Coordinates of C-alpha atoms in Angstrom, one line a residue:
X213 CA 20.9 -8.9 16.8
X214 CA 20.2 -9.3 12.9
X215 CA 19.3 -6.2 10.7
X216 CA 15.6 -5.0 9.7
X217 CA 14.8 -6.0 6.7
X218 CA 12.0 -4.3 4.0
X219 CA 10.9 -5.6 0.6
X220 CA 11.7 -2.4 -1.7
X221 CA 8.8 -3.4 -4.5
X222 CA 10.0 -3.1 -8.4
X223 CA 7.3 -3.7 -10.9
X224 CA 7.6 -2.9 -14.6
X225 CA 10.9 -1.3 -14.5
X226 CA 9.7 1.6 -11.4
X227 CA 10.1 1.6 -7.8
X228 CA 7.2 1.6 -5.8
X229 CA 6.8 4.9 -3.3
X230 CA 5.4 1.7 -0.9
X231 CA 8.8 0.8 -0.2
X232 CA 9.9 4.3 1.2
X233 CA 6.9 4.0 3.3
X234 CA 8.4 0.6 4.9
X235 CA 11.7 2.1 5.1
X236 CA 9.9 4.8 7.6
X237 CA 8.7 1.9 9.9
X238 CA 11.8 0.1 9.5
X239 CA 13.6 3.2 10.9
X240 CA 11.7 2.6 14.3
X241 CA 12.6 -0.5 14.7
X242 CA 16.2 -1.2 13.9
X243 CA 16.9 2.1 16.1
X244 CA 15.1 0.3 18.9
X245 CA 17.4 -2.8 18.0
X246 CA 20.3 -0.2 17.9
X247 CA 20.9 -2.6 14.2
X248 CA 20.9 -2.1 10.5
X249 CA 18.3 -1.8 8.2
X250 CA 18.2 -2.6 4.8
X251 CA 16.1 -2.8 2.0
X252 CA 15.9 -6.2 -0.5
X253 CA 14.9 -5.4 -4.4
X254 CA 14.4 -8.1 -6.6
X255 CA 13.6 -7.5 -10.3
X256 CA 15.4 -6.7 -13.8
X257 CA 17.2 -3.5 -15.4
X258 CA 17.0 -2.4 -12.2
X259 CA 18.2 1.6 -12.1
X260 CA 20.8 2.9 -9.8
X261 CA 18.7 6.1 -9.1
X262 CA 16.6 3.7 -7.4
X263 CA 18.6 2.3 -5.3
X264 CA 20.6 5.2 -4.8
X265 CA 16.9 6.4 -3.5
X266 CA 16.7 3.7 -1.2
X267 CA 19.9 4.5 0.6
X268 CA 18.6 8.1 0.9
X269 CA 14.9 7.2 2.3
X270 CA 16.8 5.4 5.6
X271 CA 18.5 2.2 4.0
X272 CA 22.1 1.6 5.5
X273 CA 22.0 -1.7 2.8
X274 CA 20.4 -2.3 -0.2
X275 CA 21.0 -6.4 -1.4
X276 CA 19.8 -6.1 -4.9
X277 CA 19.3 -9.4 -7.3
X278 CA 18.8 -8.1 -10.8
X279 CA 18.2 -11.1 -13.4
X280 CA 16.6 -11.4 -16.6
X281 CA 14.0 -14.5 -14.6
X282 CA 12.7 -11.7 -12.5
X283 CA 11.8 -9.5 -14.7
X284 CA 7.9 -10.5 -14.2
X285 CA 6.7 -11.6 -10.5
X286 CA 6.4 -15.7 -10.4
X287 CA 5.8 -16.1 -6.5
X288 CA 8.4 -19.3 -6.8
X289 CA 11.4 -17.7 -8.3
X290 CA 11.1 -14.3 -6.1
X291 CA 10.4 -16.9 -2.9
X292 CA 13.6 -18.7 -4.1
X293 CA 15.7 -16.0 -4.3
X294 CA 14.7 -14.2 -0.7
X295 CA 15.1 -17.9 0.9
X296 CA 19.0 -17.9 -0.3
X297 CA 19.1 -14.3 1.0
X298 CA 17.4 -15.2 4.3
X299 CA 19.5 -18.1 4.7
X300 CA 22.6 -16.5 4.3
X301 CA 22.3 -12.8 6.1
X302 CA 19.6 -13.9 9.0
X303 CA 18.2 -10.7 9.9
X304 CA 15.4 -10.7 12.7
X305 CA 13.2 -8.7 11.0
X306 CA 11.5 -9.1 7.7
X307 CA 8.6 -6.3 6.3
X308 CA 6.6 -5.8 3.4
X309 CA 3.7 -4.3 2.2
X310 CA 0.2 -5.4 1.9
X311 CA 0.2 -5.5 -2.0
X312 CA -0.5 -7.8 -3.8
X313 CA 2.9 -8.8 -4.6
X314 CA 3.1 -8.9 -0.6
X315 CA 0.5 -10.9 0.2
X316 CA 1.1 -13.5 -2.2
X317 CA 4.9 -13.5 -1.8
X318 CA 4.8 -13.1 2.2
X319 CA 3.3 -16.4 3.3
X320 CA 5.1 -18.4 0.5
X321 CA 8.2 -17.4 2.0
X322 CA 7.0 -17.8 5.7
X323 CA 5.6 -21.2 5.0
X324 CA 9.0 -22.3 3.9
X325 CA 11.0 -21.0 6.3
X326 CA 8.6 -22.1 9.1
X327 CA 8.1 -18.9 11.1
X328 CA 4.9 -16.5 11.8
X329 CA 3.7 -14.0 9.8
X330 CA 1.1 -11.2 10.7
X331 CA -0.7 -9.8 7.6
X332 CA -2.5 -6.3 7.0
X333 CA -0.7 -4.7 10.5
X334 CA -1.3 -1.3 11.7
X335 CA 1.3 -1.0 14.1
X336 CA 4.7 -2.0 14.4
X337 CA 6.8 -1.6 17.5
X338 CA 9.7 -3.6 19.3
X339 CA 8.9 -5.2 23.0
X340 CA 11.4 -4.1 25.6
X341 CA 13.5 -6.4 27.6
X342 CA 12.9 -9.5 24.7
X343 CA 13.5 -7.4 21.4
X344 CA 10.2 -9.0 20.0
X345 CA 8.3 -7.2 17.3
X346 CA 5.0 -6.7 18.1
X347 CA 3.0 -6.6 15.2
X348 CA -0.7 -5.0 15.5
X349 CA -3.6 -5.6 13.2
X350 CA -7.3 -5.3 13.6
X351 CA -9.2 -8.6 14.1
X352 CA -12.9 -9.2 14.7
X353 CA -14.0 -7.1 11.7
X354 CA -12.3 -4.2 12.7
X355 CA -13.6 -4.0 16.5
X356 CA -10.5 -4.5 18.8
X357 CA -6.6 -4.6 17.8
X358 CA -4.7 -7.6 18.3
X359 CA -1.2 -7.4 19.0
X360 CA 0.8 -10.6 17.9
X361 CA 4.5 -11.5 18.4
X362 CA 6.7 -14.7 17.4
X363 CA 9.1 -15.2 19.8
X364 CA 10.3 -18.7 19.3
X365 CA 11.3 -18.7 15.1
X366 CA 13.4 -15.8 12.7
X367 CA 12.7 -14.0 10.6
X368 CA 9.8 -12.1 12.5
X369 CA 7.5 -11.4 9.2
X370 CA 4.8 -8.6 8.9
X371 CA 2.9 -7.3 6.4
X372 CA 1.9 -3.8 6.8
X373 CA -1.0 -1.5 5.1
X374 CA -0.3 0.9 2.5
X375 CA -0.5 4.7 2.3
X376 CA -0.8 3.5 6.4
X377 CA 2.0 5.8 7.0
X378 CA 4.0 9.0 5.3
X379 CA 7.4 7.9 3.5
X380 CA 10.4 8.6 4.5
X381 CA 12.0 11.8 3.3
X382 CA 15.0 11.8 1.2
X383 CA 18.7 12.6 2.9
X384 CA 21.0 12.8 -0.5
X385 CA 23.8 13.1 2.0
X386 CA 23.6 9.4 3.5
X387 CA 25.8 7.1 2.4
X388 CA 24.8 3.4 2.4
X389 CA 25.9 0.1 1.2
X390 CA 25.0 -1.9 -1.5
X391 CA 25.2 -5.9 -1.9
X392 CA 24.8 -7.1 -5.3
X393 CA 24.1 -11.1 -5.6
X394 CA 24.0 -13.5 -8.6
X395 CA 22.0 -16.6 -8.3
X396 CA 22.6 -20.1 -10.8
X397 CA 19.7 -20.7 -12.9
X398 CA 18.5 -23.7 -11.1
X399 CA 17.2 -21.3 -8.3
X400 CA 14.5 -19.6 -10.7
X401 CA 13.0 -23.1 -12.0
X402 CA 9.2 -22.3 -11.4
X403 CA 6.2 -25.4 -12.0
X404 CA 4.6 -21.6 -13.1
X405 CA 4.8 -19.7 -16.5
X406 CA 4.1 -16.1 -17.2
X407 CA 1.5 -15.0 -20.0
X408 CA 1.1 -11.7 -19.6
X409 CA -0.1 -8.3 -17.8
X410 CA -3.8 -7.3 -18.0
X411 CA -4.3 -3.4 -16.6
X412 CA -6.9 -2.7 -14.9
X413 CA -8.7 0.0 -17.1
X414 CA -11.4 0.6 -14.9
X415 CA -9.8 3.9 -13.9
X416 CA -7.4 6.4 -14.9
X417 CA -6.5 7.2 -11.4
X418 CA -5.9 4.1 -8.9
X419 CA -7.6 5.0 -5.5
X420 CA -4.4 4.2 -4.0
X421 CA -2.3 6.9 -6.0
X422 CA -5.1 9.5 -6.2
X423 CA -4.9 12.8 -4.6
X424 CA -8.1 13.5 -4.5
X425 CA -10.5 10.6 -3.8
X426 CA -14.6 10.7 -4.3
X427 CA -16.3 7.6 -2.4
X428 CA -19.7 6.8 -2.6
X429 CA -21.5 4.5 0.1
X430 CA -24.8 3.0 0.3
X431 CA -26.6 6.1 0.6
X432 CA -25.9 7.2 -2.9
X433 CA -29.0 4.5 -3.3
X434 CA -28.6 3.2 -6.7
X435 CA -26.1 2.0 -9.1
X436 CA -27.1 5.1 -11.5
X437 CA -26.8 7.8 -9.0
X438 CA -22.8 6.6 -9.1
X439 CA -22.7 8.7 -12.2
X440 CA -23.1 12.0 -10.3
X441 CA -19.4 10.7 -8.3
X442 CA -18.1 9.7 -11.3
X443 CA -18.5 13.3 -13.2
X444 CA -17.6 14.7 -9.6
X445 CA -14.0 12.9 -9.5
X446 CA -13.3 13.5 -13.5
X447 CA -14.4 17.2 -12.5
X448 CA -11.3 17.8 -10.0
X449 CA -8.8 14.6 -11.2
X450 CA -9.5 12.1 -8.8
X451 CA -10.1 8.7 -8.5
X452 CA -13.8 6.9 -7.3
X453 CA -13.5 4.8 -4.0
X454 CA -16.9 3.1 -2.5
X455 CA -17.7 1.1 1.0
X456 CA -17.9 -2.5 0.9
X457 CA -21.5 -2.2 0.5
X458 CA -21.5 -1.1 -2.8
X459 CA -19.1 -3.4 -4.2
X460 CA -21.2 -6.5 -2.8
X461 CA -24.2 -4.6 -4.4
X462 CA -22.4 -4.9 -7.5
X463 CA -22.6 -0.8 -8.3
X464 CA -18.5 -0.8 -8.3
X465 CA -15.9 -3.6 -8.8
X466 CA -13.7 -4.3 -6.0
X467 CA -10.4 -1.7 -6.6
X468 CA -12.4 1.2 -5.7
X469 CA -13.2 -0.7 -2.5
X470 CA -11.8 1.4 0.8
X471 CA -11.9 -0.4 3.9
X472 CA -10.2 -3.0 5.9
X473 CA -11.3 -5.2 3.2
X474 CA -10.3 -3.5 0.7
X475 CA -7.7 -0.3 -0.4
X476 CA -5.6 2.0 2.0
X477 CA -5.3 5.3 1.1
X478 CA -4.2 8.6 2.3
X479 CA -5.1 11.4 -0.6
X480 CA -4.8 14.9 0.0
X481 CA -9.0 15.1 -0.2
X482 CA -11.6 12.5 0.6
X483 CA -14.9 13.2 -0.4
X484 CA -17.5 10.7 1.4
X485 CA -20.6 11.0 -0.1
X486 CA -23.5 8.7 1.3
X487 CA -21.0 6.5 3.9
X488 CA -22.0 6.2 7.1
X489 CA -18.5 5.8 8.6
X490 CA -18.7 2.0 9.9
X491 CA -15.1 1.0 11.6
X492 CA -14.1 -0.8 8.6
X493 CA -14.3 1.8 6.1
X494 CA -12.7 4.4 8.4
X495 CA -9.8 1.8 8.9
X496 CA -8.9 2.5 5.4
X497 CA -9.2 6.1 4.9
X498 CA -8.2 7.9 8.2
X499 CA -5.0 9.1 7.3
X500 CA -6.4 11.4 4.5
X501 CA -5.3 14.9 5.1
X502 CA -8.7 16.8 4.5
X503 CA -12.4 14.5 4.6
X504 CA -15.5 15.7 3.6
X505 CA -18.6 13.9 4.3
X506 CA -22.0 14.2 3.3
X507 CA -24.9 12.7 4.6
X508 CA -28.3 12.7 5.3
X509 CA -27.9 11.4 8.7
X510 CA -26.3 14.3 11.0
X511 CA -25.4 11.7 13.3
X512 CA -23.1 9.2 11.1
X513 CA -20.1 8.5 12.6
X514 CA -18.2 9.9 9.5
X515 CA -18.9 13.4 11.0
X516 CA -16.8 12.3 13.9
X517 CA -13.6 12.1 11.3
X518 CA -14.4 15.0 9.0
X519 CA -12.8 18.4 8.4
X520 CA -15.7 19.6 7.3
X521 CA -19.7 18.2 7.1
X522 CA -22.4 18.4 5.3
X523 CA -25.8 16.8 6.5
X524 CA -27.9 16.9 3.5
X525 CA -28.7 14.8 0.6
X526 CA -25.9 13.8 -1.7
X527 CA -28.4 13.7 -4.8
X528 CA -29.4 17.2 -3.8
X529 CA -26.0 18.7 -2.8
X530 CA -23.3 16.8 -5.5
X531 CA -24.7 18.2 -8.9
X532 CA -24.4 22.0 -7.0
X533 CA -21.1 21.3 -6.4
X534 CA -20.3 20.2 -10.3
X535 CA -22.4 23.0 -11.5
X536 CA -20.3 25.5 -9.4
X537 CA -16.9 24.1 -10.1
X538 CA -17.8 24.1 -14.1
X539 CA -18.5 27.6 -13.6
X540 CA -14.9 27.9 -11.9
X541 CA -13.3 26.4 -14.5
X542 CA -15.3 28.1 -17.1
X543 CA -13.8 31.3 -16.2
X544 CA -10.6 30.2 -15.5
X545 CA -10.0 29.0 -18.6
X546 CA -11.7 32.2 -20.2
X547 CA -9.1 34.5 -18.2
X548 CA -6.4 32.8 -19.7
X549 CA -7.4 33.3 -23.1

């Protein structure tokens, strides 16, 4: 049986917390498989904290290429690189997250090799008596689950959604090994060049890394009542999130989209103001630790999923809520003088 493999993501010199979230789900399965698992990062300058970090979130093998030509992502030279690895090791099982790095890198790689690949899955779990991974994803919008397996070609390649689950906690006591490899230049020849990095400055908080989320839905009813969730998320830190309807109405641009079609995340609050809770939205938010919804409609099915409702008009209830966390702060920050 070959190992459990996880793409560990490295981007601009950091280690992405997505990869400890992989390593979590890889855990599962290689126990299942009674096999390794290991952990594949690909970049430059790459820190032995990091991988160090790796080892200590579940890895039992870290194979790290560190090279000048991957310092930026080029879809061809990274592909290149995890073919030669795939080619030599074999493992059975091959994850990474739905990023963007992911999803461009993922079916580049499966194309190549020839084998399935199941993007944005939910659920990962091995099938008993054939050692199959059974990869689970919603289909139809978001309205049944589909589980899919390849049983006929290696590696067995899944995508799975961020912030989908918790990351694995760090051991500092497990020991692990780590497989360094050097690559001749022909192998990072791309048809491709790399200009540069554009951030997106649309907000100081990504949803994806906020702890504290405010999301606005259709029922905020215009693109200037967004303001009111803007001042609300500057107010306690947070990032905005929306539904899919507001993005296609224009009143947000598409990374503050939540949903199947859009962002994962699983902040500490969620504040959803004005969303009805359709499947798809609720797909990418669940896993919040505390929701609060507002809504006119006391039957939404967002109430279902809340901690705690409010059935009232957002318009009405938001700017009571700024005005009495102002005061909060006003005489916090009075006290301490």
């Amino acid at each position: 049986m070959g190992e459990v493999w996880t793409l560990a993501e490295f981007r601009h010199g950091e280690l992405s917390s997505v990869s400890y979230e992989l390593l979590n789900r890889g855990k599962n399965l290689s126990q299942k498989l009674d096999t390794a698992l290991a952990s594949v990062i690909l970049g430059y300058d790459i820190k032995k904290e990091d991988i160090d970090e790796l080892i200590a979130r579940g890895a039992d093998k870290v194979y790290v290429v560190d090279d000048k030509n991957l310092e930026n992502f080029l879809v061809e030279s990274y592909a290149n690189v995890l073919i030669a690895l795939l080619d030599e090791y074999k493992p059975d099982i091959f994850i990474a997250a739905a990023t963007t790095t992911g999803r461009t890198l993922m079916p580049y790689v499966a194309v190549r090799k020839k084998t399935g690949l199941t993007a944005d899955c939910t659920v990962l779990d091995i099938e008993e008596g054939t050692g199959n991974l059974l990869q689970t994803r919603p289909a139809i919008g978001g309205n049944i689950l589909a589980t899919i397996k390849t049983p006929n070609t290696r590696p067995q390649m899944a995508t799975v959604r961020p912030h989908s689950m918790k990351p694995a906690m760090p051991d500092k006591n497990r020991n692990g090994e780590v497989i360094y490899k050097k690559y001749d230049e022909s192998l990072f020849k791309t048809r491709s060049k790399y200009l540069r990095f554009i951030k997106d400055e649309s907000q100081q908080v990504t949803v994806q890394d906020a702890k504290v989320i405010v999301a606005g839905g259709k029922g905020v009813g215009k693109e200037e009542n967004f303001a009111i969730i803007d001042e609300l998320a500057e107010l306690l830190g947070g990032a905005v999130g929306a539904s899919r309807d507001v993005v296609d109405r224009g009143w947000k641009t598409y990374p503050h989209q939540i949903g199947l079609s859009g962002k994962t995340v699983s902040p500490a609050l969620y504040i959803a103001a004005g969303i009805s809770g359709a499947v798809q939205h609720i797909a990418g938010m669940q896993t919040s630790e505390n929701i609060i919804a507002i809504n006119k409609d006391s039957d939404a099915q967002i109430f279902h999923l809340a901690n705690l409702g409010i059935v009232g008009d957002l318009n009405e209830v938001l700017p009571l809520l700024i005005e009495r966390i102002k005061e909060y702060k006003a005489k916090e920050a009075s006290a301490n003088v």
